Coordinates of C-alpha atoms in Angstrom, one line a residue:
M1 CA -5.4 4.3 -40.6
I2 CA -2.6 5.6 -37.8
S3 CA 0.1 4.9 -40.5
D4 CA -2.2 8.2 -43.4
Q5 CA 0.1 10.3 -41.3
V6 CA 3.1 9.4 -42.6
T7 CA 2.0 8.1 -46.0
K8 CA -1.3 10.4 -47.2
G9 CA -1.6 13.9 -48.7
A10 CA 1.2 16.6 -50.2
D11 CA 2.8 17.4 -46.7
R12 CA 4.0 14.3 -46.5
A13 CA 5.8 13.6 -50.2
P14 CA 9.4 13.6 -48.6
H15 CA 7.9 10.7 -46.5
R16 CA 7.0 8.9 -49.7
S17 CA 9.5 9.8 -50.8
L18 CA 11.9 7.7 -48.3
F19 CA 9.4 4.9 -48.6
Y20 CA 10.6 5.0 -52.2
A21 CA 14.1 4.5 -51.3
A22 CA 13.5 1.9 -49.1
G23 CA 12.3 0.1 -51.8
F24 CA 8.3 0.2 -51.0
T25 CA 6.0 0.9 -53.7
K26 CA 3.2 2.9 -54.2
E27 CA 0.8 0.2 -54.2
E28 CA 2.3 -0.7 -50.7
I29 CA 2.5 2.8 -49.0
D30 CA -1.2 2.8 -49.7
K31 CA -2.3 0.3 -47.5
P32 CA -1.7 -0.4 -43.7
L33 CA 1.4 -0.3 -42.4
I34 CA 1.8 -4.0 -40.1
G35 CA 5.4 -3.7 -37.9
V36 CA 6.5 -7.8 -38.2
V37 CA 9.5 -7.2 -34.9
C38 CA 12.1 -9.8 -35.5
A39 CA 14.2 -10.1 -33.3
Q40 CA 16.6 -12.8 -35.0
S41 CA 20.6 -12.6 -34.2
D42 CA 23.1 -15.5 -34.5
I43 CA 23.7 -15.8 -30.3
I44 CA 20.6 -16.6 -29.5
P45 CA 19.6 -20.6 -30.7
G46 CA 16.0 -19.4 -29.9
H47 CA 16.2 -17.3 -32.6
T48 CA 18.8 -18.0 -35.4
H49 CA 15.6 -19.1 -37.3
L50 CA 13.3 -16.3 -36.7
A51 CA 14.5 -14.6 -40.4
K52 CA 12.6 -17.4 -42.3
L53 CA 9.6 -16.4 -39.8
A54 CA 9.5 -13.7 -40.3
E55 CA 9.6 -13.9 -44.6
A56 CA 6.1 -16.0 -44.2
V57 CA 4.5 -14.2 -41.4
K58 CA 5.1 -10.8 -44.1
A59 CA 3.8 -13.2 -46.9
G60 CA 0.8 -13.6 -44.6
I61 CA 0.0 -9.9 -44.7
Y62 CA 1.2 -9.7 -48.1
A63 CA -2.1 -12.2 -48.3
A64 CA -4.6 -10.7 -46.9
G65 CA -3.9 -6.9 -48.1
G66 CA -1.5 -5.3 -45.9
T67 CA 2.6 -4.1 -46.5
P68 CA 5.6 -6.0 -43.9
V69 CA 7.6 -4.0 -42.2
V70 CA 9.9 -5.4 -40.5
V71 CA 12.2 -4.0 -37.4
P72 CA 14.7 -5.7 -36.0
S73 CA 14.1 -6.2 -31.3
I74 CA 17.6 -7.0 -29.5
G75 CA 17.6 -9.7 -26.7
V76 CA 19.9 -11.7 -24.8
C77 CA 20.2 -15.3 -24.3
D78 CA 19.3 -16.3 -20.7
G79 CA 21.0 -20.0 -20.8
I80 CA 24.7 -17.9 -22.0
V81 CA 24.7 -15.4 -20.2
M82 CA 24.4 -18.0 -17.2
G83 CA 26.2 -17.4 -13.6
H84 CA 28.5 -14.5 -15.1
R85 CA 27.9 -11.3 -14.7
G86 CA 26.2 -10.6 -18.1
M87 CA 23.0 -12.2 -15.7
H88 CA 22.6 -8.9 -14.9
Y89 CA 21.8 -8.1 -18.3
S90 CA 18.8 -10.6 -18.6
L91 CA 15.5 -9.1 -17.3
A92 CA 16.7 -5.9 -17.0
S93 CA 16.5 -6.3 -21.2
R94 CA 13.0 -6.7 -20.9
E95 CA 11.9 -2.7 -20.3
L96 CA 14.6 -1.8 -23.3
I97 CA 12.8 -4.7 -25.7
A98 CA 9.6 -3.5 -24.2
D99 CA 10.6 0.9 -25.1
S100 CA 12.4 0.0 -28.3
V101 CA 9.1 -1.8 -29.7
E102 CA 7.2 1.2 -28.2
T103 CA 9.6 3.6 -30.2
L104 CA 9.6 2.0 -33.8
A105 CA 5.9 1.4 -33.8
A106 CA 5.1 5.2 -32.5
A107 CA 7.2 6.7 -34.4
H108 CA 6.6 5.1 -37.5
C109 CA 3.0 4.7 -37.6
F110 CA 2.4 1.1 -37.8
D111 CA -1.2 0.4 -38.4
G112 CA -0.7 -3.8 -35.9
L113 CA 2.3 -5.4 -35.2
V114 CA 3.3 -8.8 -35.5
L115 CA 5.3 -9.7 -32.2
I116 CA 8.1 -12.9 -33.4
P117 CA 9.9 -13.3 -30.1
N118 CA 11.1 -17.1 -28.9
C119 CA 13.3 -16.6 -25.9
D120 CA 13.6 -14.9 -21.6
K121 CA 12.6 -12.0 -21.9
I122 CA 12.1 -10.7 -25.5
V123 CA 8.4 -12.4 -25.2
P124 CA 6.9 -10.2 -22.1
G125 CA 9.1 -7.7 -23.8
M126 CA 7.0 -7.9 -27.0
V127 CA 4.1 -8.4 -25.1
M128 CA 4.2 -5.2 -22.7
A129 CA 4.6 -2.9 -25.8
A130 CA 1.7 -4.1 -27.9
M131 CA -0.2 -3.1 -23.9
R132 CA 1.6 0.0 -23.8
L133 CA 0.7 1.4 -27.6
N134 CA -3.3 -0.8 -28.2
I135 CA -2.7 -0.4 -31.3
P136 CA -3.6 -4.2 -33.6
A137 CA -1.6 -6.6 -32.2
I138 CA -0.4 -10.7 -32.3
V139 CA 2.2 -12.6 -31.1
C140 CA 4.1 -15.4 -33.5
S141 CA 6.1 -17.0 -31.3
G142 CA 9.8 -19.4 -33.0
G143 CA 9.1 -22.3 -31.5
P144 CA 10.7 -25.1 -29.2
M145 CA 13.5 -27.1 -29.1
L146 CA 13.2 -30.5 -30.1
A147 CA 14.6 -32.5 -26.8
G148 CA 17.8 -34.1 -27.4
R149 CA 19.2 -37.2 -26.3
V150 CA 22.1 -38.9 -24.0
N151 CA 23.2 -42.0 -23.8
G152 CA 19.3 -43.0 -24.4
K153 CA 17.0 -40.7 -22.2
K154 CA 15.8 -37.4 -23.8
T155 CA 17.4 -34.5 -22.6
S156 CA 17.4 -31.0 -22.5
L157 CA 19.8 -27.9 -21.0
S158 CA 18.2 -27.8 -17.5
Q159 CA 20.3 -31.3 -17.3
M160 CA 23.3 -29.8 -19.5
F161 CA 24.1 -27.5 -16.6
E162 CA 23.2 -31.1 -13.5
A163 CA 26.0 -32.5 -15.0
V164 CA 28.1 -30.1 -14.2
G165 CA 27.1 -30.3 -10.6
A166 CA 27.8 -34.3 -11.3
Y167 CA 31.2 -33.5 -12.5
K168 CA 32.2 -31.3 -9.9
A169 CA 30.8 -34.3 -7.7
G170 CA 33.3 -37.3 -9.6
I171 CA 29.4 -38.5 -10.7
I172 CA 30.5 -38.7 -14.3
D173 CA 33.5 -38.2 -16.0
E174 CA 35.0 -35.4 -18.3
E175 CA 33.7 -37.8 -21.0
G176 CA 30.1 -37.7 -20.4
L177 CA 29.8 -34.0 -19.4
Y178 CA 30.7 -33.3 -22.8
K179 CA 28.4 -36.4 -24.6
C180 CA 26.0 -33.8 -22.5
E181 CA 27.6 -31.0 -24.4
L182 CA 26.9 -32.2 -27.9
G183 CA 23.7 -34.6 -27.0
S184 CA 21.4 -31.7 -24.8
C185 CA 20.6 -29.0 -27.6
P186 CA 20.0 -30.5 -30.8
T187 CA 17.8 -28.2 -33.0
C188 CA 17.3 -24.3 -33.4
G189 CA 14.2 -23.4 -30.6
S190 CA 13.5 -22.4 -27.7
C191 CA 15.0 -24.6 -24.9
S192 CA 12.7 -27.9 -24.7
G193 CA 11.1 -27.7 -21.0
M194 CA 8.6 -25.7 -19.1
F195 CA 11.3 -23.5 -19.3
T196 CA 10.4 -19.4 -19.0
A197 CA 10.3 -18.6 -23.2
N198 CA 8.4 -21.9 -23.5
S199 CA 5.8 -20.9 -20.3
M200 CA 5.7 -17.6 -21.4
N201 CA 4.7 -18.6 -25.6
C202 CA 2.3 -21.0 -23.8
L203 CA 1.1 -18.6 -22.0
C204 CA 0.4 -16.2 -24.8
E205 CA -2.4 -18.7 -26.3
A206 CA -3.7 -18.4 -23.4
L207 CA -3.9 -14.8 -22.4
G208 CA -5.6 -15.2 -25.8
I209 CA -3.1 -12.8 -28.3
A210 CA -1.2 -15.4 -30.1
L211 CA -3.2 -18.1 -31.9
P212 CA -3.9 -21.7 -31.0
G213 CA 0.0 -23.9 -31.4
N214 CA 1.9 -20.6 -31.0
G215 CA 3.7 -22.0 -27.8
T216 CA 4.3 -25.8 -28.3
I217 CA 4.0 -26.4 -32.0
P218 CA 7.8 -26.7 -32.5
A219 CA 11.0 -24.3 -34.2
P220 CA 12.2 -26.9 -37.0
Y221 CA 8.4 -28.5 -38.3
S222 CA 6.7 -27.2 -41.4
E223 CA 3.5 -26.5 -39.4
R224 CA 6.0 -23.3 -37.4
V225 CA 6.3 -22.2 -40.9
Q226 CA 2.4 -22.3 -41.6
F227 CA 1.9 -20.9 -38.4
A228 CA 3.5 -17.7 -39.1
K229 CA 1.8 -17.1 -42.1
H230 CA -1.7 -17.8 -40.5
T231 CA -0.4 -15.0 -38.4
G232 CA 0.4 -12.6 -40.6
M233 CA -3.3 -12.8 -42.9
A234 CA -4.9 -12.7 -38.5
V235 CA -3.4 -9.3 -37.9
M236 CA -5.0 -8.2 -40.4
D237 CA -8.5 -9.4 -39.3
L238 CA -7.1 -7.7 -36.0
V239 CA -6.6 -4.4 -38.4
R240 CA -9.9 -4.1 -40.7
K241 CA -12.6 -4.9 -37.0
G242 CA -9.6 -2.1 -35.4
V243 CA -9.4 -5.1 -32.0
K244 CA -6.8 -4.1 -29.7
P245 CA -4.4 -5.8 -27.5
R246 CA -6.4 -4.4 -24.3
D247 CA -9.5 -5.3 -25.7
I248 CA -8.4 -8.8 -25.1
V249 CA -5.7 -8.8 -22.2
T250 CA -8.2 -7.7 -19.3
M251 CA -8.2 -9.7 -16.2
D252 CA -10.3 -11.8 -16.9
A253 CA -8.2 -13.6 -18.9
I254 CA -5.5 -12.6 -17.0
R255 CA -7.4 -15.4 -14.6
N256 CA -7.9 -17.4 -17.4
A257 CA -3.5 -17.1 -18.1
I258 CA -2.6 -18.0 -14.5
A259 CA -5.0 -20.9 -14.0
V260 CA -3.2 -23.0 -17.3
D261 CA -0.3 -21.9 -15.7
M262 CA -1.6 -24.0 -12.1
A263 CA -2.0 -27.0 -14.9
L264 CA 0.8 -26.8 -16.6
G265 CA 3.8 -26.2 -14.7
C266 CA 5.0 -23.1 -16.0
S267 CA 8.6 -21.4 -15.0
T268 CA 8.9 -18.6 -11.7
N269 CA 9.4 -16.4 -14.2
S270 CA 5.0 -15.9 -15.3
S271 CA 5.0 -14.5 -11.8
L272 CA 7.3 -11.5 -12.5
H273 CA 6.0 -10.8 -16.6
L274 CA 2.7 -11.4 -15.6
P275 CA 2.6 -9.0 -13.2
A276 CA 4.3 -6.4 -15.8
I277 CA 2.5 -7.0 -18.7
A278 CA -0.6 -6.2 -16.1
H279 CA 0.7 -3.8 -15.9
E280 CA 1.5 -2.2 -19.5
A281 CA -2.5 -2.9 -19.7
G282 CA -3.1 -0.8 -16.6
L283 CA -4.3 -3.6 -14.2
K284 CA -3.0 -4.1 -11.3
L285 CA -2.0 -7.8 -10.5
D286 CA -2.3 -9.0 -6.4
L287 CA 0.3 -12.5 -6.0
R288 CA -2.6 -14.0 -4.0
L289 CA -4.4 -14.6 -7.2
F290 CA -2.2 -17.4 -8.3
N291 CA -2.2 -19.1 -4.7
E292 CA -6.5 -18.4 -5.0
I293 CA -6.3 -19.7 -8.3
S294 CA -3.6 -22.6 -7.3
E295 CA -5.9 -24.1 -4.6
K296 CA -8.6 -24.7 -7.3
T297 CA -6.7 -26.0 -10.2
P298 CA -5.0 -29.1 -11.1
N299 CA -1.4 -29.8 -12.2
V300 CA -1.9 -32.0 -14.5
C301 CA 2.0 -31.0 -16.6
H302 CA 5.3 -32.3 -15.5
L303 CA 7.2 -30.8 -18.2
A304 CA 11.1 -31.3 -18.1
P305 CA 13.0 -30.5 -15.5
A306 CA 9.5 -31.3 -13.5
G307 CA 9.3 -34.4 -14.9
E308 CA 10.2 -36.6 -18.0
H309 CA 8.6 -35.0 -20.4
Y310 CA 9.2 -32.5 -23.6
M311 CA 7.8 -29.2 -25.7
E312 CA 7.1 -31.9 -28.6
E313 CA 5.0 -34.4 -27.0
L314 CA 2.8 -31.9 -25.7
N315 CA 2.3 -30.5 -29.3
E316 CA 1.9 -34.1 -29.9
A317 CA -0.6 -34.4 -27.0
G318 CA -2.9 -31.8 -28.3
G319 CA -1.3 -29.0 -26.8
V320 CA -2.1 -25.4 -24.7
P321 CA -5.6 -26.0 -26.5
A322 CA -6.2 -29.5 -25.3
V323 CA -4.3 -28.0 -21.1
M324 CA -7.4 -25.3 -21.6
K325 CA -9.9 -27.7 -22.1
E326 CA -9.8 -29.9 -19.4
L327 CA -9.8 -26.9 -17.6
A328 CA -13.2 -25.7 -19.2
D329 CA -14.8 -29.7 -19.0
I330 CA -14.9 -28.4 -15.0
G331 CA -15.4 -24.4 -15.4
L332 CA -11.9 -22.8 -14.9
L333 CA -12.0 -21.0 -17.9
D334 CA -13.8 -17.9 -18.9
T335 CA -14.6 -19.8 -22.0
T336 CA -16.5 -15.8 -24.0
L337 CA -13.6 -13.9 -23.6
P338 CA -12.4 -12.1 -27.0
T339 CA -8.9 -13.8 -28.8
V340 CA -7.0 -12.5 -32.4
T341 CA -8.3 -15.6 -33.7
G342 CA -11.4 -13.4 -34.0
K343 CA -13.5 -16.6 -31.6
T344 CA -13.7 -16.8 -28.7
V345 CA -11.7 -19.1 -26.2
G346 CA -14.6 -21.7 -25.9
E347 CA -14.6 -21.2 -30.0
N348 CA -11.6 -22.1 -30.1
I349 CA -10.5 -25.0 -27.9
A350 CA -14.9 -26.5 -28.5
N351 CA -12.7 -29.7 -30.7
A352 CA -9.2 -29.7 -28.5
V353 CA -8.7 -33.3 -28.3
N354 CA -6.2 -34.9 -25.4
R355 CA -4.6 -37.1 -27.2
D356 CA -1.7 -38.3 -24.6
P357 CA -3.1 -38.0 -21.6
E358 CA 0.0 -38.6 -19.9
V359 CA 2.0 -36.6 -20.8
I360 CA -1.6 -34.0 -20.2
R361 CA -3.6 -36.0 -16.9
T362 CA -7.2 -35.7 -16.7
I363 CA -8.6 -33.9 -14.2
D364 CA -9.5 -37.1 -12.1
N365 CA -5.9 -37.9 -12.7
A366 CA -3.8 -34.5 -11.7
Y367 CA -0.3 -34.4 -9.9
S368 CA -2.1 -32.6 -7.2
K369 CA -4.7 -30.8 -7.2
T370 CA -3.2 -27.8 -6.4
G371 CA -1.2 -25.7 -8.9
G372 CA 2.4 -25.4 -10.5
L373 CA 3.2 -21.8 -8.3
A374 CA 3.2 -21.3 -4.9
F375 CA 3.5 -17.9 -3.2
L376 CA 5.0 -18.1 0.2
F377 CA 4.8 -14.7 2.8
G378 CA 6.0 -15.0 5.5
N379 CA 8.4 -12.8 7.6
I380 CA 11.5 -13.3 5.4
A381 CA 9.0 -12.1 2.8
P382 CA 5.9 -10.0 3.5
N383 CA 5.5 -9.5 0.0
G384 CA 6.2 -12.8 -1.6
C385 CA 8.2 -15.0 -2.6
V386 CA 7.5 -17.9 -5.1
V387 CA 8.1 -21.7 -5.8
K388 CA 7.5 -24.4 -8.4
R389 CA 5.7 -26.5 -6.5
S390 CA 5.2 -29.5 -8.8
A391 CA 9.1 -29.7 -8.8
V392 CA 9.5 -30.0 -5.3
A393 CA 10.3 -32.9 -3.3
P394 CA 6.8 -33.8 -1.1
E395 CA 9.4 -34.4 1.5
M396 CA 10.3 -30.6 0.9
R397 CA 7.1 -29.6 0.4
V398 CA 7.1 -29.3 4.2
H399 CA 10.2 -28.9 6.3
S400 CA 12.7 -26.8 8.2
C401 CA 16.1 -25.5 8.1
R402 CA 19.4 -23.8 8.8
A403 CA 20.2 -21.1 7.2
R404 CA 23.8 -20.9 5.0
V405 CA 24.2 -17.0 4.2
F406 CA 25.4 -15.5 1.0
D407 CA 25.4 -11.7 0.0
G408 CA 25.6 -13.1 -3.8
E409 CA 25.4 -15.9 -5.9
D410 CA 28.8 -16.6 -6.6
D411 CA 30.0 -17.0 -2.4
A412 CA 27.2 -19.6 -2.7
V413 CA 28.0 -21.3 -5.6
K414 CA 32.0 -22.1 -4.9
A415 CA 30.4 -22.8 -1.1
I416 CA 28.0 -25.7 -3.1
Y417 CA 31.0 -27.0 -5.2
G418 CA 33.2 -26.8 -2.5
G419 CA 30.8 -29.1 0.3
E420 CA 30.2 -27.1 2.7
I421 CA 26.6 -27.2 2.3
V422 CA 25.1 -30.3 4.0
P423 CA 21.9 -32.4 4.2
G424 CA 19.8 -30.1 5.7
D425 CA 20.9 -26.4 5.1
I426 CA 19.0 -24.1 3.0
V427 CA 21.4 -21.4 0.8
V428 CA 20.3 -17.6 1.1
I429 CA 21.4 -15.8 -2.0
R430 CA 20.3 -12.1 -1.0
Y431 CA 21.8 -8.7 -2.8
E432 CA 20.5 -10.8 -5.9
G433 CA 16.8 -9.2 -6.3
P434 CA 15.8 -5.8 -9.0
K435 CA 18.4 -3.7 -7.2
G436 CA 20.5 -5.4 -5.6
G437 CA 21.5 -7.4 -9.1
P438 CA 20.9 -5.2 -9.9
G439 CA 19.3 -7.4 -12.5
M440 CA 17.8 -9.7 -10.3
R441 CA 20.2 -12.8 -11.9
E442 CA 18.7 -16.5 -12.0
M443 CA 20.2 -18.5 -10.2
L444 CA 20.3 -21.7 -12.5
V445 CA 24.1 -22.9 -11.5
P446 CA 23.6 -23.2 -8.5
T447 CA 19.7 -25.4 -7.6
S448 CA 21.4 -27.3 -10.7
A449 CA 24.7 -27.7 -8.4
L450 CA 22.2 -28.5 -6.1
A451 CA 21.1 -31.3 -8.0
G452 CA 23.7 -32.6 -9.5
M453 CA 25.1 -33.9 -6.4
K454 CA 22.0 -35.2 -5.3
L455 CA 21.2 -32.6 -2.0
D456 CA 17.7 -31.5 -4.3
K457 CA 16.1 -33.4 -2.0
D458 CA 18.2 -32.7 1.0
V459 CA 19.0 -29.4 0.6
A460 CA 16.1 -25.8 0.2
L461 CA 18.0 -22.7 -1.5
I462 CA 16.0 -19.5 -1.1
T463 CA 17.1 -15.8 -2.7
D464 CA 15.9 -11.9 -4.1
G465 CA 17.3 -13.0 -7.5
R466 CA 14.6 -15.3 -9.5
F467 CA 15.5 -18.9 -10.9
S468 CA 15.3 -20.3 -14.7
G469 CA 12.2 -22.5 -15.3
A470 CA 15.4 -25.1 -15.9
S471 CA 15.1 -25.1 -11.7
R472 CA 14.4 -27.9 -9.7
G473 CA 13.9 -28.6 -6.5
A474 CA 12.6 -26.3 -2.8
S475 CA 14.2 -23.4 -5.1
I476 CA 12.4 -20.0 -3.5
G477 CA 12.8 -17.2 -5.3
H478 CA 11.9 -13.1 -5.8
V479 CA 11.5 -13.2 -2.4
S480 CA 9.7 -9.4 -1.8
P481 CA 10.6 -6.3 -0.6
E482 CA 14.3 -7.5 -1.1
A483 CA 17.4 -7.5 1.0
A484 CA 18.9 -3.6 -0.8
S485 CA 14.6 -2.5 0.2
G486 CA 15.7 -3.0 3.2
G487 CA 13.6 -6.8 2.8
P488 CA 14.8 -8.9 6.1
I489 CA 16.4 -11.5 4.2
G490 CA 18.8 -8.5 4.4
L491 CA 18.8 -9.9 7.9
L492 CA 19.0 -13.6 8.2
R493 CA 22.4 -15.0 9.9
D494 CA 24.0 -18.1 9.5
G495 CA 22.1 -21.0 11.2
D496 CA 18.6 -19.0 11.7
V497 CA 16.1 -21.9 11.5
I498 CA 14.0 -22.0 9.0
D499 CA 9.8 -22.8 8.4
I500 CA 8.4 -24.3 5.1
D501 CA 4.7 -25.0 4.6
M502 CA 4.4 -24.6 1.0
D503 CA 0.9 -26.3 1.1
N504 CA 0.0 -22.7 3.3
Y505 CA 1.8 -20.9 1.3
T506 CA 4.1 -19.7 5.1
I507 CA 7.7 -19.2 5.7
H508 CA 8.8 -17.7 8.7
A509 CA 12.2 -18.0 10.5
R510 CA 12.4 -18.6 14.1
V511 CA 13.8 -15.5 14.8
S512 CA 11.6 -12.7 16.8
D513 CA 10.6 -8.8 16.0
E514 CA 12.7 -7.6 18.2
E515 CA 15.9 -9.6 17.5
F516 CA 15.6 -8.2 13.6
A517 CA 15.0 -5.0 14.6
E518 CA 18.9 -5.3 16.8
R519 CA 20.0 -6.4 13.7
R520 CA 19.2 -3.9 11.4
K521 CA 21.0 -1.7 13.6
T522 CA 24.5 -3.1 12.9
Q523 CA 23.3 -4.2 9.4
V524 CA 25.9 -3.4 5.9
M525 CA 24.1 -2.6 2.8
P526 CA 27.0 -4.5 0.1
E527 CA 28.4 -1.4 -2.1
T528 CA 26.8 -1.8 -5.5
W529 CA 29.8 -2.8 -8.6
V530 CA 28.3 -1.1 -11.5
K531 CA 29.3 2.6 -11.3
G532 CA 27.9 3.6 -14.8
G533 CA 25.8 2.3 -17.8
W534 CA 22.3 1.9 -18.4
L535 CA 21.9 -0.5 -16.0
D536 CA 23.3 1.9 -13.2
R537 CA 19.2 4.2 -14.3
Y538 CA 17.7 0.7 -14.1
R539 CA 18.7 0.1 -10.1
R540 CA 17.9 3.3 -9.5
L541 CA 14.2 2.6 -11.1
V542 CA 13.4 -0.1 -10.7
S543 CA 10.1 -1.4 -8.9
S544 CA 10.2 -4.7 -6.3
A545 CA 9.7 -8.5 -7.9
D546 CA 6.1 -8.7 -6.0
E547 CA 5.3 -5.3 -8.4
G548 CA 6.9 -7.4 -11.8
A549 CA 9.6 -5.3 -11.3
V550 CA 8.7 -3.3 -13.7
L551 CA 10.8 0.4 -14.1
K552 CA 8.5 4.0 -12.2

């Protein structure tokens, strides 16, 4: 066992004395040491209950013959840091999380890992570390929040942000805004739509590195505690059999995950995190693979913000296994692949049942014949950009628009709230990429402002930043190369006409190569606001969005 390096032999007597000082017994340190990485904190609603789940995981590990060792992880609440400088730290924190999990596990010689994340960058950060370490590991998310209720309708955080736009436009008053505040987020758990956290927790199931139910069992349910105990038991089986993350997360498993991504209509952020996870597993994920899989994968779920259904309803309908069964029945999944259950994908989903064909539509009644995400390529984005196509109004999928250009999110938001944006415009927000931001801020405030002001069917938005999974409308992000790296989005000017064709995966500005070359001669890059700290290191080392914004 790996832990023999710190627990066995006369030379390790000092090490054992420190284990005894921490309260461990001889019997415990003679068993496999399993790191339980818990992201508990009081600032993230998705994480406030994770200590209870860690105790359940510990019980499962003890029951299966191991010794659990709880260690911490940091996290950032994307909702709380939205719309101000705090958001610069969100995506960047993914790398800190991966580094810290690697440090704690490698330095203390853990034999296996149970990862307990729940929100946006914490899930992929922990999974990236598992790929890097390649010791037996399994994910146990904290589960989604239950949907809120405002004026008798189910709701979530995305409607809360849109309510601000409605308030600014005079559509609702202060009392109406306060009602939304009180009713939108009623429980602990990751916010209740198919946003980034829930997307990644579902995709962990699809990859095979979490037990079925990881993405959908609601956080407040006792079933979530039971799930955590079973996860603790399962990691011991992985340790005994020597099954490692890279045995499970292969390119074929990633193809399965992308198919599930397309069927569910996941967050655009999955296209940052899956390439980053692949990178840590020694694999190269080309964004064009998303389009290839999208072309043949029906979109069968419209969860908030794309539709009216929430994670609890997906769970009741049969969860991710039911979605995977729909796909497997038409040959869109490799069902022979191994998973952390000890069974194949096919064995895991053999008895799955779609209990609500409205929440999980059948293939014959899919929302569309193609997947939820689309990657567009053209002279604005030679290396690609992404849109959550399933959340775009049909009339906006193919259209032309006039550029309104802003060097940063803050000025764009002022213009939107100030009534300066009109139907037919496309709001261009640049210098917000991984390097230029730095940290690739989410643009939920401007997209929600447009939606709240009833402009989401008339105005598009494009950025080298990214979007929250809660964004909807013609919101196109991750433009690569980004403006700060010399990408052509930095050469756009007010009034440029941009042609968008989401069905054929293209985006093109009616600007000639010669005109772009002339503009480049006079281009002035904005000076970064970052003058020190670790964000400055991040800015200098981070790669582009099409590579997953990994550090190089």
